[in-house]
Amino acid sequence: MDFDAVKSRFLDLTSDAVAVARVAPRDDVARVVFINRGFTDLLGYGPEDIIGESAHVIYDPATWDDIVKDVAPHFDAGHQSFAAEARLMRADGSTFLASISLVVLADAETGDRWICGTHRDITRLKEAEAAAKAMRDRLITALDAYPDPIVIYDRELRLVSWNSSYVASICDDPD
């Protein structure tokens, strides 16, 4: 069995969406050289659709400049691994928010950089975070409407929330 077959079999063992891209010294873009089944399941691109294409085709064009600003400093600094969040675009044109873990390996002999990206859909996570923040904001508004001092502690007795009446009761200058 050759290395490509072994690589393919191992990377298909994970349900995570994995893509490997290569940047040659003469290239200004990374070209996709491998995707696993998880990548096809998440993004809808088959190997015939994306192998050889610029890696940026999976990113929402409206947010491409933002992702470049986020990851370029990591590449420039020679970081071997880092993470980012980006809006990705599926083969059908729909978009979603993803976390991306990147591992970069440099080949000293050829000057190539190999980039392995693991992509995860975090849309539901971000929606849950936004809902929790909205609920917290409503709670704080309700607490502030109550005229008596209120304070909320966590299990370790750390102060986690309070109302403006509480602040006014413990100090001379609530600001």
Coordinates of C-alpha atoms in Angstrom, one line a residue:
M1 CA 0.0 0.0 0.0
D2 CA 1.4 3.4 -0.9
F3 CA 1.6 6.5 1.3
D4 CA -1.3 8.2 -0.4
A5 CA -3.6 5.2 0.3
V6 CA -2.5 5.1 3.9
K7 CA -3.0 8.9 4.3
S8 CA -6.4 8.7 2.8
R9 CA -7.4 5.8 5.0
F10 CA -6.2 7.5 8.3
L11 CA -7.8 10.9 7.5
D12 CA -11.1 9.2 6.6
L13 CA -11.2 7.7 10.1
T14 CA -12.2 11.0 11.6
S15 CA -15.7 12.5 11.0
D16 CA -14.1 16.0 11.1
A17 CA -13.8 17.8 7.8
V18 CA -10.1 17.7 6.9
A19 CA -8.4 19.3 3.9
V20 CA -4.7 19.4 3.0
A21 CA -3.3 22.2 0.9
R22 CA 0.1 23.0 -0.5
V23 CA 1.8 26.3 -1.2
A24 CA 4.8 26.1 -3.4
P25 CA 7.5 28.8 -3.2
R26 CA 6.4 30.3 -6.5
D27 CA 2.7 30.3 -5.6
D28 CA 0.7 33.0 -3.9
V29 CA -2.2 30.7 -3.0
A30 CA -2.6 27.3 -1.3
R31 CA -3.9 24.6 -3.6
V32 CA -6.0 21.8 -2.2
V33 CA -4.3 18.4 -2.6
F34 CA -6.5 16.2 -0.4
I35 CA -9.9 16.2 1.3
N36 CA -11.5 13.4 3.4
R37 CA -15.1 12.1 3.5
G38 CA -15.9 14.4 6.5
F39 CA -15.0 17.4 4.3
T40 CA -17.3 16.2 1.6
D41 CA -20.1 15.6 4.1
L42 CA -19.7 19.0 5.7
L43 CA -19.1 21.2 2.6
G44 CA -20.5 19.1 -0.3
Y45 CA -17.4 19.3 -2.4
G46 CA -16.1 16.0 -3.8
P47 CA -12.4 15.5 -4.6
E48 CA -13.1 16.1 -8.3
D49 CA -14.6 19.5 -7.4
I50 CA -11.8 20.9 -5.3
I51 CA -8.5 19.1 -5.7
G52 CA -6.1 21.5 -7.4
E53 CA -8.3 24.5 -6.6
S54 CA -7.3 27.5 -4.5
A55 CA -8.1 26.8 -0.9
H56 CA -10.0 30.1 -0.6
V57 CA -12.9 28.7 -2.6
I58 CA -14.5 27.3 0.5
Y59 CA -14.6 30.7 2.2
D60 CA -17.5 33.1 1.9
P61 CA -16.1 35.8 -0.4
A62 CA -17.8 38.5 1.7
T63 CA -15.6 37.6 4.7
W64 CA -12.4 36.6 2.9
D65 CA -10.5 39.7 3.8
D66 CA -11.4 39.2 7.5
I67 CA -10.0 35.7 7.6
V68 CA -6.8 36.8 5.8
K69 CA -6.3 39.5 8.4
D70 CA -6.8 36.9 11.1
V71 CA -4.5 34.1 9.9
A72 CA -1.8 36.0 7.9
P73 CA 0.1 37.1 11.1
H74 CA 0.3 33.4 12.1
F75 CA 1.7 32.4 8.7
D76 CA 4.1 35.3 8.7
A77 CA 5.3 34.5 12.2
G78 CA 5.9 30.9 11.2
H79 CA 3.4 29.4 13.7
Q80 CA 3.0 25.7 13.1
S81 CA -0.5 25.5 14.5
F82 CA -3.3 27.9 15.2
A83 CA -7.1 28.3 15.1
A84 CA -9.5 30.7 13.5
E85 CA -13.2 31.2 12.9
A86 CA -14.5 31.9 9.4
R87 CA -17.7 31.8 7.4
L88 CA -17.4 29.0 4.9
M89 CA -19.4 28.4 1.7
R90 CA -20.7 24.9 0.8
A91 CA -20.8 23.7 -2.7
D92 CA -24.5 24.6 -2.9
G93 CA -23.7 28.2 -2.0
S94 CA -25.0 28.2 1.6
T95 CA -22.7 29.5 4.3
F96 CA -22.0 28.6 7.9
L97 CA -19.7 29.6 10.7
A98 CA -16.8 27.3 11.3
S99 CA -13.9 26.8 13.6
I100 CA -10.7 25.9 11.8
S101 CA -7.7 24.3 13.3
L102 CA -4.6 24.7 11.1
V103 CA -1.3 22.8 11.2
V104 CA 1.5 24.1 8.9
L105 CA 4.5 22.1 8.0
A106 CA 7.4 23.5 6.0
D107 CA 9.5 21.4 3.7
A108 CA 13.0 22.8 4.0
E109 CA 14.2 20.9 0.8
T110 CA 11.5 22.2 -1.5
G111 CA 10.3 25.3 0.2
D112 CA 6.7 24.0 0.1
R113 CA 4.3 24.7 3.0
W114 CA 1.7 22.0 3.7
I115 CA -1.4 23.2 5.5
C116 CA -3.8 20.8 7.1
G117 CA -7.1 22.3 8.2
T118 CA -9.8 20.7 10.3
H119 CA -13.2 22.4 9.9
R120 CA -16.1 22.2 12.3
D121 CA -19.6 23.8 12.0
I122 CA -20.1 26.0 15.0
T123 CA -23.3 27.7 13.9
R124 CA -25.4 26.0 16.7
L125 CA -22.8 26.9 19.3
K126 CA -22.7 30.5 18.3
E127 CA -26.6 30.6 18.3
A128 CA -26.6 29.1 21.8
E129 CA -24.0 31.7 23.0
A130 CA -26.1 34.5 21.5
A131 CA -29.3 33.2 23.2
A132 CA -27.5 32.8 26.5
K133 CA -26.2 36.4 26.3
A134 CA -29.6 37.7 25.5
M135 CA -31.1 35.8 28.4
R136 CA -28.3 37.2 30.7
D137 CA -29.0 40.7 29.4
R138 CA -32.7 40.3 30.2
L139 CA -31.9 39.0 33.7
I140 CA -29.7 41.9 34.4
T141 CA -32.4 44.4 33.2
A142 CA -34.9 42.7 35.4
L143 CA -32.6 42.7 38.4
D144 CA -31.9 46.4 37.9
A145 CA -35.6 47.2 37.9
Y146 CA -35.9 45.7 41.4
P147 CA -35.3 48.4 44.1
D148 CA -33.6 46.2 46.7
P149 CA -30.0 45.1 46.5
I150 CA -29.5 41.7 44.7
V151 CA -26.4 39.8 44.2
I152 CA -25.8 36.3 42.6
Y153 CA -22.9 34.1 43.5
D154 CA -21.7 30.9 41.8
R155 CA -21.0 27.6 43.7
E156 CA -17.6 28.7 44.7
L157 CA -19.1 31.9 46.1
R158 CA -17.7 34.1 43.4
L159 CA -19.7 37.2 42.6
V160 CA -21.2 36.7 39.1
S161 CA -24.0 39.3 38.8
W162 CA -25.6 42.2 40.8
N163 CA -28.0 45.0 40.3
S164 CA -27.5 48.7 40.5
S165 CA -29.2 48.9 44.0
Y166 CA -26.5 46.5 45.3
V167 CA -23.7 48.7 43.9
A168 CA -25.3 51.8 45.4
S169 CA -25.6 50.1 48.8
I170 CA -21.9 49.2 49.1
C171 CA -20.2 52.3 47.9
D172 CA -20.5 56.1 47.9
D173 CA -19.9 56.4 44.1
P174 CA -21.8 53.7 42.1
D175 CA -19.9 54.7 38.9

